[in-house]
Amino acid sequence: MTRPLSVALAGLGTVGGGVLTMLRTNADLVAARAGRPIAVTAVSARDRGRDRGMPLAGLHWYEDPVALAADPGIDVVVEAMGGAEGPARALVQAALAAGKPVVTANKALLAVHGAELAALAEQKGVALAFEAAVAGGIPVIKALREGLAGNRITAVAGILNGTCNYILTVMRERGREFAEVLAEAQKLGYAEADPSFDIDGIDAAHKLAILAALAFGRPVAFDAVHVEGIRGVSALDIAFANELGYRIKLLGLARRTEAGISARVHPCMVPLASPIARVDGVFNAVVAEGDFVGQVILQGRGAGAGPTASAVVSDLIDLARGRYTPVWGAASGALSNAPSLSIETHAGAYYLRLMVVDRPGVIADVTAVLRDAGVSLESMLQRGRSPGEAVPVVLVTHETGEAAMRTALARLDALDAVLEHPAVIRIEPG
Ligand code: NAP
Ligand code: HSE
């Protein structure tokens, strides 16, 4: 067997620790598949004294992770620290500049700086691999970039954040409110102490930007993703969704049309019968549509030590075998310059819940606003009876343009009889 592939591991948390464990536990299998052993020889983390539940003896410890890039004994750098800036960015840049291939799980870094890092990798002729960055253990990067490479992909969508999917699942199953379930998710270690990247949709938007770049062969464009999170989803809307035959999911959706590329992350109602509606808890799922293959659905664990290690180690095996493709599937010069479409161009059905005063004439006022904005209704639902008090009124629209919907919402919000900001959730076919 040839000499081992020597790996430097920056970050020994969930991902880094998982990689070290997997490489040790499955060493023989990995060596057979890689054609040579893969050995971590140098590591870096912030706190050298921390007990990591695994032996680190014999590994060269670096206080400064960026210095790993200059170690001549290292073949590949694995970046598992996180963050779009700081040491993660500096290390990846330094390693690529030094002609060393890099494996990273860092979707924030790739979404924000992926274009410049890909250019550097291309200039140096080295790999920048990132299977773990999107949907954890689901091999979606390879599926899109290699497995479906012959297809013109028209759409890619999915449940890309396990924390949000867990929160929405528990809210539905136990009829509980968002804040309570978030606190529980934090206690269980699912959500970060600062969970805003997860619940505000930013983590899913990072992942969607990466998927859209791969699927449509265009430079990564995080700023073009429309982002809404799940803070505004209530237990009441989840219950109404169920009654109407839908599940509420935080989805990332990217589509290519003649006009350009749309990319959006927001809560959606999807029909109960759609495959994505049944993906619950911390699981992720990705649906891609190709012109020759049709629909492909991938599902699995999107986070955690085991799934992310599975993805990182698959990248290491590729590198050991000398396999790599350009970062975004094609050389930078061959990427598409299709324009990004704003959310204003979206059209679809909408769920709308209004808390209105229960008195005669209110529905007439509401429907007059919708009529004037050109919004057509498919159904309307009112439950309960409390004269003079607030009652929920639920409306489902026919296909409506986003701009018309926004006009209608502003006018509805201004009605005296509407007591809270309207709750709005876009309905997707699933
Ligand atoms: P984590 O558990 O917080 O671990 C981060 C590691 O990086 C820790 O070992 C930390 O050192 C080290 N680190 C942070 N700043 C450092 C610095 N300035 N210098 C040296 N070491 C530093 O994070 P994680 O969950 O493993 O996530 C790592 C990356 O993988 C992130 O980009 C994340 O988005 C991505 N990712 C994570 C998951 C997941 O399931 N967790 C899934 C997919 C992708 P100490 O241990 O000494 O503090
Ligand atoms: N915070 C992410 C999630 C995990 O909840 O899905 C890593 O991608």
Short mmCIF file of C-alpha atoms and ligand atoms in Angstrom, two decimals:
data_model
loop_
_atom_site.label_atom_id
_atom_site.label_comp_id
_atom_site.label_asym_id
_atom_site.label_seq_id
_atom_site.Cartn_x
_atom_site.Cartn_y
_atom_site.Cartn_z
CA MET A 1 0.00 0.00 0.00
CA THR A 2 1.21 3.56 -0.68
CA ARG A 3 2.07 6.01 2.05
CA PRO A 4 -0.83 7.22 4.24
CA LEU A 5 -2.65 10.41 3.33
CA SER A 6 -1.63 12.78 6.10
CA VAL A 7 -4.51 14.94 7.35
CA ALA A 8 -4.52 18.08 9.52
CA LEU A 9 -7.74 18.59 11.46
CA ALA A 10 -8.65 22.12 12.56
CA GLY A 11 -11.52 21.89 15.04
CA LEU A 12 -12.21 19.01 17.40
CA GLY A 13 -15.87 19.67 18.18
CA THR A 14 -18.86 17.74 16.86
CA VAL A 15 -17.56 17.46 13.30
CA GLY A 16 -13.81 17.23 13.96
CA GLY A 17 -14.28 14.73 16.79
CA GLY A 18 -16.56 12.63 14.59
CA VAL A 19 -14.00 12.58 11.78
CA LEU A 20 -11.21 11.43 14.10
CA THR A 21 -13.45 8.70 15.53
CA MET A 22 -14.61 7.45 12.14
CA LEU A 23 -11.10 7.36 10.67
CA ARG A 24 -9.97 5.31 13.66
CA THR A 25 -12.99 3.02 13.92
CA ASN A 26 -13.22 2.23 10.20
CA ALA A 27 -9.49 2.52 9.44
CA ASP A 28 -9.21 -0.75 7.46
CA LEU A 29 -12.35 -0.17 5.39
CA VAL A 30 -11.33 3.44 4.67
CA ALA A 31 -7.81 2.37 3.65
CA ALA A 32 -9.20 -0.25 1.27
CA ARG A 33 -11.58 2.24 -0.34
CA ALA A 34 -9.02 5.05 -0.42
CA GLY A 35 -6.25 2.80 -1.74
CA ARG A 36 -4.06 3.95 1.17
CA PRO A 37 -4.49 4.62 4.89
CA ILE A 38 -5.85 8.01 5.90
CA ALA A 39 -4.26 9.29 9.10
CA VAL A 40 -4.83 12.45 11.07
CA THR A 41 -1.37 13.63 12.09
CA ALA A 42 -1.91 17.22 13.27
CA VAL A 43 -4.78 18.95 15.05
CA SER A 44 -5.82 22.35 16.33
CA ALA A 45 -8.58 23.61 18.61
CA ARG A 46 -8.93 26.48 21.05
CA ASP A 47 -8.54 24.64 24.33
CA ARG A 48 -5.70 22.12 24.50
CA GLY A 49 -6.66 21.05 28.02
CA ARG A 50 -10.23 20.01 27.19
CA ASP A 51 -11.06 16.32 27.59
CA ARG A 52 -12.37 15.30 24.18
CA GLY A 53 -13.18 11.73 25.11
CA MET A 54 -10.58 10.37 22.70
CA PRO A 55 -6.80 9.98 22.80
CA LEU A 56 -4.82 12.74 21.06
CA ALA A 57 -1.35 11.44 21.97
CA GLY A 58 1.01 11.32 19.02
CA LEU A 59 -0.84 14.06 17.13
CA HIS A 60 1.03 17.29 16.53
CA TRP A 61 -0.94 20.05 18.33
CA TYR A 62 -1.02 23.51 16.74
CA GLU A 63 -2.09 26.50 18.84
CA ASP A 64 -2.64 28.48 15.63
CA PRO A 65 -4.86 26.56 13.18
CA VAL A 66 -3.70 28.69 10.24
CA ALA A 67 -0.16 27.36 10.74
CA LEU A 68 -1.38 23.89 9.70
CA ALA A 69 -1.37 25.14 6.10
CA ALA A 70 2.40 25.56 6.16
CA ASP A 71 3.22 22.12 7.61
CA PRO A 72 5.12 20.30 4.84
CA GLY A 73 4.14 16.92 6.29
CA ILE A 74 0.42 17.57 5.71
CA ASP A 75 -1.32 16.45 2.51
CA VAL A 76 -4.87 17.66 3.23
CA VAL A 77 -6.37 20.23 5.59
CA VAL A 78 -9.80 19.60 7.13
CA GLU A 79 -11.44 22.80 8.39
CA ALA A 80 -14.06 22.01 11.06
CA MET A 81 -14.04 25.21 13.13
CA GLY A 82 -16.86 27.19 11.54
CA GLY A 83 -17.57 30.85 10.76
CA ALA A 84 -17.48 32.73 7.49
CA GLU A 85 -14.54 34.84 8.66
CA GLY A 86 -11.67 34.55 11.14
CA PRO A 87 -9.42 31.51 11.40
CA ALA A 88 -11.64 29.29 9.23
CA ARG A 89 -11.39 31.61 6.24
CA ALA A 90 -7.70 32.34 6.88
CA LEU A 91 -6.84 28.64 7.10
CA VAL A 92 -8.74 27.64 3.95
CA GLN A 93 -7.15 30.50 2.00
CA ALA A 94 -3.67 29.71 3.30
CA ALA A 95 -3.98 25.98 2.59
CA LEU A 96 -5.26 26.50 -0.97
CA ALA A 97 -2.60 29.14 -1.60
CA ALA A 98 0.00 26.62 -0.43
CA GLY A 99 -1.38 24.11 -2.94
CA LYS A 100 -2.98 21.86 -0.31
CA PRO A 101 -6.44 20.40 -0.89
CA VAL A 102 -9.05 21.37 1.69
CA VAL A 103 -12.11 19.60 3.06
CA THR A 104 -14.56 21.77 4.97
CA ALA A 105 -17.99 21.41 6.59
CA ASN A 106 -18.40 25.18 6.68
CA LYS A 107 -21.48 26.28 4.71
CA ALA A 108 -21.27 29.87 5.95
CA LEU A 109 -17.74 30.20 4.53
CA LEU A 110 -18.71 28.64 1.20
CA ALA A 111 -21.92 30.63 0.84
CA VAL A 112 -20.23 33.96 1.53
CA HIS A 113 -16.72 33.45 0.11
CA GLY A 114 -17.22 30.39 -2.11
CA ALA A 115 -16.59 32.23 -5.37
CA GLU A 116 -13.20 33.60 -4.38
CA LEU A 117 -12.14 30.33 -2.70
CA ALA A 118 -13.15 28.35 -5.80
CA ALA A 119 -11.09 30.71 -7.97
CA LEU A 120 -8.08 30.19 -5.71
CA ALA A 121 -8.52 26.41 -5.74
CA GLU A 122 -8.80 26.49 -9.53
CA GLN A 123 -5.74 28.70 -9.91
CA LYS A 124 -3.72 26.33 -7.70
CA GLY A 125 -5.21 23.19 -9.24
CA VAL A 126 -6.29 21.75 -5.89
CA ALA A 127 -9.57 20.43 -4.51
CA LEU A 128 -11.92 22.26 -2.18
CA ALA A 129 -14.38 19.59 -1.01
CA PHE A 130 -17.47 20.23 1.15
CA GLU A 131 -19.86 17.27 1.21
CA ALA A 132 -20.60 17.86 4.92
CA ALA A 133 -21.56 21.50 4.40
CA VAL A 134 -25.09 20.76 3.14
CA ALA A 135 -27.49 18.28 4.71
CA GLY A 136 -24.80 16.57 6.81
CA GLY A 137 -24.72 12.87 6.04
CA ILE A 138 -26.86 13.06 2.89
CA PRO A 139 -24.45 12.88 -0.08
CA VAL A 140 -26.25 15.70 -1.88
CA ILE A 141 -23.17 17.51 -3.19
CA LYS A 142 -21.94 14.43 -5.02
CA ALA A 143 -25.46 13.60 -6.13
CA LEU A 144 -25.96 17.01 -7.77
CA ARG A 145 -22.44 17.60 -9.04
CA GLU A 146 -21.50 14.09 -10.14
CA GLY A 147 -24.47 11.74 -10.06
CA LEU A 148 -26.80 14.12 -11.92
CA ALA A 149 -24.06 15.87 -13.93
CA GLY A 150 -25.64 15.08 -17.31
CA ASN A 151 -28.97 16.68 -16.41
CA ARG A 152 -30.23 20.20 -16.76
CA ILE A 153 -31.52 20.72 -13.21
CA THR A 154 -34.63 22.87 -13.09
CA ALA A 155 -35.30 22.90 -9.37
CA VAL A 156 -33.72 21.94 -6.08
CA ALA A 157 -35.52 22.22 -2.78
CA GLY A 158 -35.48 20.77 0.66
CA ILE A 159 -35.60 20.73 4.40
CA LEU A 160 -32.11 22.01 5.06
CA ASN A 161 -32.15 22.81 8.77
CA GLY A 162 -32.69 20.02 11.27
CA THR A 163 -33.19 22.36 14.23
CA CYS A 164 -36.15 24.11 12.55
CA ASN A 165 -37.62 20.82 11.39
CA TYR A 166 -37.37 19.46 14.94
CA ILE A 167 -39.05 22.57 16.40
CA LEU A 168 -41.90 22.51 13.86
CA THR A 169 -42.39 18.77 14.37
CA VAL A 170 -42.64 19.05 18.16
CA MET A 171 -44.92 22.09 17.92
CA ARG A 172 -47.28 20.03 15.77
CA GLU A 173 -47.11 16.79 17.72
CA ARG A 174 -47.60 18.41 21.14
CA GLY A 175 -49.56 21.53 20.18
CA ARG A 176 -46.87 23.71 21.79
CA GLU A 177 -45.65 27.22 21.02
CA PHE A 178 -42.39 28.09 19.31
CA ALA A 179 -40.55 29.68 22.28
CA GLU A 180 -41.13 26.67 24.59
CA VAL A 181 -39.97 24.15 22.01
CA LEU A 182 -36.92 26.24 21.11
CA ALA A 183 -35.89 26.29 24.78
CA GLU A 184 -36.24 22.51 24.88
CA ALA A 185 -34.22 22.09 21.67
CA GLN A 186 -31.46 24.18 23.22
CA LYS A 187 -31.49 22.02 26.36
CA LEU A 188 -31.22 18.89 24.22
CA GLY A 189 -28.27 20.42 22.36
CA TYR A 190 -30.07 20.53 18.98
CA ALA A 191 -30.09 24.31 18.71
CA GLU A 192 -27.11 26.56 19.30
CA ALA A 193 -26.98 28.76 22.43
CA ASP A 194 -27.46 31.61 19.91
CA PRO A 195 -29.94 29.85 17.66
CA SER A 196 -30.60 32.75 15.29
CA PHE A 197 -28.69 31.24 12.33
CA ASP A 198 -30.97 28.22 12.54
CA ILE A 199 -34.37 29.73 13.34
CA ASP A 200 -34.01 32.87 11.22
CA GLY A 201 -33.35 30.73 8.16
CA ILE A 202 -29.75 31.88 7.61
CA ASP A 203 -28.21 28.41 7.93
CA ALA A 204 -30.73 27.04 5.42
CA ALA A 205 -30.02 30.00 3.12
CA HIS A 206 -26.27 29.27 3.23
CA LYS A 207 -27.02 25.69 2.20
CA LEU A 208 -29.51 26.69 -0.49
CA ALA A 209 -27.01 29.14 -2.01
CA ILE A 210 -24.53 26.26 -2.30
CA LEU A 211 -27.10 23.85 -3.78
CA ALA A 212 -28.31 26.44 -6.30
CA ALA A 213 -24.75 27.13 -7.46
CA LEU A 214 -24.17 23.40 -8.03
CA ALA A 215 -27.56 22.65 -9.51
CA PHE A 216 -27.60 25.54 -11.98
CA GLY A 217 -23.85 25.87 -12.58
CA ARG A 218 -23.65 29.48 -11.50
CA PRO A 219 -21.45 31.39 -9.03
CA VAL A 220 -22.64 31.07 -5.44
CA ALA A 221 -24.95 34.00 -4.60
CA PHE A 222 -25.93 34.04 -0.94
CA ASP A 223 -27.12 37.67 -1.04
CA ALA A 224 -29.68 36.73 -3.71
CA VAL A 225 -31.49 34.29 -1.39
CA HIS A 226 -34.74 35.62 0.10
CA VAL A 227 -34.76 34.54 3.77
CA GLU A 228 -37.52 34.23 6.36
CA GLY A 229 -37.29 32.09 9.49
CA ILE A 230 -39.78 30.29 11.72
CA ARG A 231 -40.16 32.69 14.68
CA GLY A 232 -43.58 33.78 13.40
CA VAL A 233 -45.05 30.28 13.01
CA SER A 234 -47.66 29.64 15.70
CA ALA A 235 -49.22 26.46 17.07
CA LEU A 236 -52.54 27.80 15.76
CA ASP A 237 -51.25 27.98 12.16
CA ILE A 238 -49.83 24.47 12.48
CA ALA A 239 -53.25 23.21 13.63
CA PHE A 240 -55.04 25.02 10.76
CA ALA A 241 -52.48 23.65 8.29
CA ASN A 242 -53.32 20.15 9.48
CA GLU A 243 -57.04 20.81 9.10
CA LEU A 244 -56.47 22.06 5.54
CA GLY A 245 -54.33 19.03 4.62
CA TYR A 246 -50.88 20.59 4.91
CA ARG A 247 -47.71 20.42 6.99
CA ILE A 248 -45.64 23.53 7.73
CA LYS A 249 -41.95 23.10 6.88
CA LEU A 250 -39.06 25.53 6.58
CA LEU A 251 -37.98 24.92 2.99
CA GLY A 252 -35.18 26.17 0.81
CA LEU A 253 -36.40 26.38 -2.80
CA ALA A 254 -34.35 27.26 -5.87
CA ARG A 255 -35.68 27.20 -9.42
CA ARG A 256 -34.32 28.06 -12.83
CA THR A 257 -36.63 29.48 -15.45
CA GLU A 258 -36.07 31.34 -18.72
CA ALA A 259 -36.17 34.59 -16.73
CA GLY A 260 -33.45 33.62 -14.25
CA ILE A 261 -32.85 31.88 -10.93
CA SER A 262 -35.01 32.27 -7.83
CA ALA A 263 -33.83 31.16 -4.39
CA ARG A 264 -35.88 31.52 -1.22
CA VAL A 265 -36.03 30.13 2.30
CA HIS A 266 -39.26 30.52 4.25
CA PRO A 267 -41.94 28.52 6.06
CA CYS A 268 -44.14 26.71 3.55
CA MET A 269 -47.31 24.69 3.64
CA VAL A 270 -46.84 21.44 1.72
CA PRO A 271 -49.58 18.86 1.06
CA LEU A 272 -49.69 16.03 3.62
CA ALA A 273 -49.28 13.52 0.79
CA SER A 274 -46.00 15.00 -0.49
CA PRO A 275 -42.83 13.08 0.47
CA ILE A 276 -41.29 16.13 2.12
CA ALA A 277 -44.29 16.53 4.47
CA ARG A 278 -43.38 13.24 6.12
CA VAL A 279 -39.76 14.18 6.87
CA ASP A 280 -39.90 14.97 10.57
CA GLY A 281 -37.66 15.74 13.53
CA VAL A 282 -34.00 16.53 12.90
CA PHE A 283 -34.02 14.85 9.47
CA ASN A 284 -33.19 16.74 6.26
CA ALA A 285 -34.41 16.02 2.74
CA VAL A 286 -33.45 17.33 -0.70
CA VAL A 287 -35.54 17.05 -3.85
CA ALA A 288 -33.96 17.73 -7.26
CA GLU A 289 -35.57 17.74 -10.68
CA GLY A 290 -33.48 16.97 -13.73
CA ASP A 291 -34.57 16.99 -17.37
CA PHE A 292 -33.58 13.35 -17.98
CA VAL A 293 -33.68 11.79 -14.52
CA GLY A 294 -36.97 13.33 -13.33
CA GLN A 295 -37.40 13.77 -9.59
CA VAL A 296 -34.77 12.53 -7.13
CA ILE A 297 -35.39 12.59 -3.37
CA LEU A 298 -32.65 12.19 -0.79
CA GLN A 299 -33.32 12.00 2.92
CA GLY A 300 -31.24 11.46 6.04
CA ARG A 301 -29.53 13.00 9.02
CA GLY A 302 -28.42 16.55 8.39
CA ALA A 303 -26.31 17.06 11.48
CA GLY A 304 -24.37 15.35 14.24
CA ALA A 305 -20.96 13.76 14.61
CA GLY A 306 -21.66 10.52 12.72
CA PRO A 307 -23.43 11.94 9.64
CA THR A 308 -20.97 14.82 9.19
CA ALA A 309 -17.98 12.52 9.66
CA SER A 310 -19.46 10.22 7.02
CA ALA A 311 -19.47 13.15 4.57
CA VAL A 312 -16.00 14.49 5.44
CA VAL A 313 -14.42 11.04 5.23
CA SER A 314 -16.00 10.44 1.81
CA ASP A 315 -14.28 13.64 0.63
CA LEU A 316 -10.97 12.42 2.10
CA ILE A 317 -11.33 9.10 0.29
CA ASP A 318 -11.90 10.97 -2.99
CA LEU A 319 -8.75 13.00 -2.40
CA ALA A 320 -6.73 9.91 -1.51
CA ARG A 321 -7.84 8.42 -4.83
CA GLY A 322 -6.98 11.65 -6.68
CA ARG A 323 -10.63 12.27 -7.62
CA TYR A 324 -11.90 15.80 -7.73
CA THR A 325 -14.09 18.06 -9.81
CA PRO A 326 -14.20 21.87 -9.99
CA VAL A 327 -15.77 23.34 -6.86
CA TRP A 328 -19.06 24.37 -8.53
CA GLY A 329 -19.07 21.51 -11.03
CA ALA A 330 -17.56 23.48 -13.93
CA ALA A 331 -14.59 25.82 -14.32
CA SER A 332 -15.35 29.42 -13.21
CA GLY A 333 -15.27 30.61 -16.82
CA ALA A 334 -17.98 28.09 -17.76
CA LEU A 335 -20.46 29.13 -15.06
CA SER A 336 -23.79 30.65 -16.05
CA ASN A 337 -24.49 34.37 -15.65
CA ALA A 338 -28.28 33.88 -15.37
CA PRO A 339 -29.78 36.74 -13.34
CA SER A 340 -31.17 36.27 -9.83
CA LEU A 341 -34.91 36.83 -9.51
CA SER A 342 -36.33 38.77 -6.58
CA ILE A 343 -39.09 37.37 -4.34
CA GLU A 344 -41.38 40.01 -5.89
CA THR A 345 -41.53 37.79 -8.98
CA HIS A 346 -42.92 34.84 -6.99
CA ALA A 347 -46.45 33.66 -7.68
CA GLY A 348 -48.30 30.93 -5.81
CA ALA A 349 -51.10 30.19 -3.37
CA TYR A 350 -51.04 31.75 0.09
CA TYR A 351 -52.43 30.83 3.49
CA LEU A 352 -53.57 33.88 5.40
CA ARG A 353 -54.78 33.99 9.01
CA LEU A 354 -56.38 37.12 10.36
CA MET A 355 -57.40 37.75 13.95
CA VAL A 356 -60.55 39.82 13.48
CA VAL A 357 -63.27 41.24 15.69
CA ASP A 358 -66.29 38.94 15.56
CA ARG A 359 -68.93 41.39 14.31
CA PRO A 360 -71.13 41.77 11.22
CA GLY A 361 -69.48 43.16 8.07
CA VAL A 362 -65.87 42.26 8.89
CA ILE A 363 -65.63 39.52 6.27
CA ALA A 364 -67.09 41.93 3.70
CA ASP A 365 -64.31 44.44 4.52
CA VAL A 366 -61.65 41.75 4.27
CA THR A 367 -62.90 40.36 0.96
CA ALA A 368 -63.22 43.89 -0.46
CA VAL A 369 -59.50 44.45 0.20
CA LEU A 370 -58.65 41.16 -1.49
CA ARG A 371 -60.92 41.98 -4.44
CA ASP A 372 -59.31 45.40 -4.88
CA ALA A 373 -55.81 43.87 -4.82
CA GLY A 374 -56.85 41.24 -7.39
CA VAL A 375 -56.48 38.33 -4.95
CA SER A 376 -58.82 35.42 -5.63
CA LEU A 377 -59.88 33.07 -2.82
CA GLU A 378 -60.00 29.30 -2.89
CA SER A 379 -61.44 28.79 0.59
CA MET A 380 -62.28 30.52 3.85
CA LEU A 381 -62.61 29.11 7.35
CA GLN A 382 -63.84 30.62 10.58
CA ARG A 383 -63.95 28.67 13.81
CA GLY A 384 -65.62 29.69 17.06
CA ARG A 385 -68.01 32.44 17.97
CA SER A 386 -67.15 35.27 20.36
CA PRO A 387 -69.18 38.40 19.55
CA GLY A 388 -67.03 41.52 19.90
CA GLU A 389 -63.90 39.44 20.59
CA ALA A 390 -61.02 38.23 18.38
CA VAL A 391 -61.57 35.15 16.23
CA PRO A 392 -59.27 33.61 13.65
CA VAL A 393 -60.32 33.75 10.00
CA VAL A 394 -58.29 31.61 7.61
CA LEU A 395 -58.16 32.28 3.89
CA VAL A 396 -56.46 30.25 1.16
CA THR A 397 -55.85 32.08 -2.11
CA HIS A 398 -55.62 30.92 -5.68
CA GLU A 399 -52.32 31.60 -7.44
CA THR A 400 -51.41 35.18 -6.58
CA GLY A 401 -48.40 37.38 -7.36
CA GLU A 402 -46.22 38.32 -4.38
CA ALA A 403 -46.61 42.03 -5.12
CA ALA A 404 -50.45 41.82 -5.09
CA MET A 405 -50.30 39.83 -1.87
CA ARG A 406 -48.10 42.43 -0.21
CA THR A 407 -50.47 45.22 -1.23
CA ALA A 408 -53.41 43.28 0.18
CA LEU A 409 -51.58 42.52 3.43
CA ALA A 410 -50.71 46.17 4.05
CA ARG A 411 -54.38 47.14 3.55
CA LEU A 412 -55.67 44.28 5.72
CA ASP A 413 -53.26 45.23 8.46
CA ALA A 414 -54.69 48.75 8.41
CA LEU A 415 -58.32 47.62 8.94
CA ASP A 416 -59.75 48.45 12.41
CA ALA A 417 -61.27 45.00 12.68
CA VAL A 418 -57.91 43.23 12.10
CA LEU A 419 -56.33 43.01 15.55
CA GLU A 420 -52.89 41.48 14.80
CA HIS A 421 -50.49 41.49 11.86
CA PRO A 422 -51.82 38.87 9.43
CA ALA A 423 -50.02 35.50 9.51
CA VAL A 424 -49.00 34.54 5.96
CA ILE A 425 -47.49 31.28 4.76
CA ARG A 426 -46.78 30.46 1.12
CA ILE A 427 -48.25 27.19 -0.12
CA GLU A 428 -45.99 24.97 -2.23
CA PRO A 429 -47.16 22.02 -4.34
CA GLY A 430 -44.69 19.73 -2.46
P1 NAP B 1 -18.16 22.90 17.38
O1 NAP B 1 -18.65 21.64 17.98
O2 NAP B 1 -18.44 24.19 18.06
O3 NAP B 1 -16.57 22.76 17.20
C1 NAP B 1 -15.77 23.79 16.72
C2 NAP B 1 -14.32 23.40 16.93
O4 NAP B 1 -13.49 24.41 16.38
C3 NAP B 1 -13.95 23.26 18.41
O5 NAP B 1 -13.10 22.16 18.59
C4 NAP B 1 -13.19 24.56 18.70
O6 NAP B 1 -12.20 24.42 19.68
C5 NAP B 1 -12.55 24.82 17.34
N1 NAP B 1 -12.27 26.22 17.14
C6 NAP B 1 -13.15 27.24 17.10
N2 NAP B 1 -12.48 28.40 16.93
C7 NAP B 1 -11.18 28.09 16.86
C8 NAP B 1 -10.00 28.85 16.73
N3 NAP B 1 -10.02 30.18 16.62
N4 NAP B 1 -8.83 28.19 16.70
C9 NAP B 1 -8.77 26.85 16.83
N5 NAP B 1 -9.86 26.08 16.97
C10 NAP B 1 -11.04 26.69 16.98
O7 NAP B 1 -18.66 23.06 15.88
P2 NAP B 1 -19.17 21.91 14.91
O8 NAP B 1 -20.61 21.65 15.20
O9 NAP B 1 -18.22 20.78 14.92
O10 NAP B 1 -19.14 22.68 13.51
C11 NAP B 1 -17.94 22.88 12.79
C12 NAP B 1 -18.29 23.29 11.38
O11 NAP B 1 -19.04 22.28 10.75
C13 NAP B 1 -19.13 24.56 11.26
O12 NAP B 1 -18.78 25.23 10.07
C14 NAP B 1 -20.55 24.00 11.14
O13 NAP B 1 -21.42 24.89 10.49
C15 NAP B 1 -20.29 22.79 10.30
N6 NAP B 1 -21.30 21.75 10.39
C16 NAP B 1 -21.68 21.28 11.59
C17 NAP B 1 -22.60 20.27 11.67
C18 NAP B 1 -23.05 19.68 12.98
O14 NAP B 1 -23.87 18.77 12.97
N7 NAP B 1 -22.54 20.15 14.11
C19 NAP B 1 -23.16 19.75 10.49
C20 NAP B 1 -22.72 20.23 9.26
C21 NAP B 1 -21.80 21.25 9.23
P3 NAP B 1 -12.54 24.04 21.24
O15 NAP B 1 -13.14 22.66 21.17
O16 NAP B 1 -11.24 24.06 21.93
O17 NAP B 1 -13.51 25.07 21.69
N1 HSE B 2 -27.57 23.78 12.63
C1 HSE B 2 -27.74 22.88 11.54
C2 HSE B 2 -29.14 22.28 11.56
C3 HSE B 2 -26.78 21.71 11.62
O1 HSE B 2 -29.87 22.44 12.53
O2 HSE B 2 -29.50 21.65 10.57
C4 HSE B 2 -25.62 21.77 10.73
O3 HSE B 2 -25.90 22.01 9.41
#
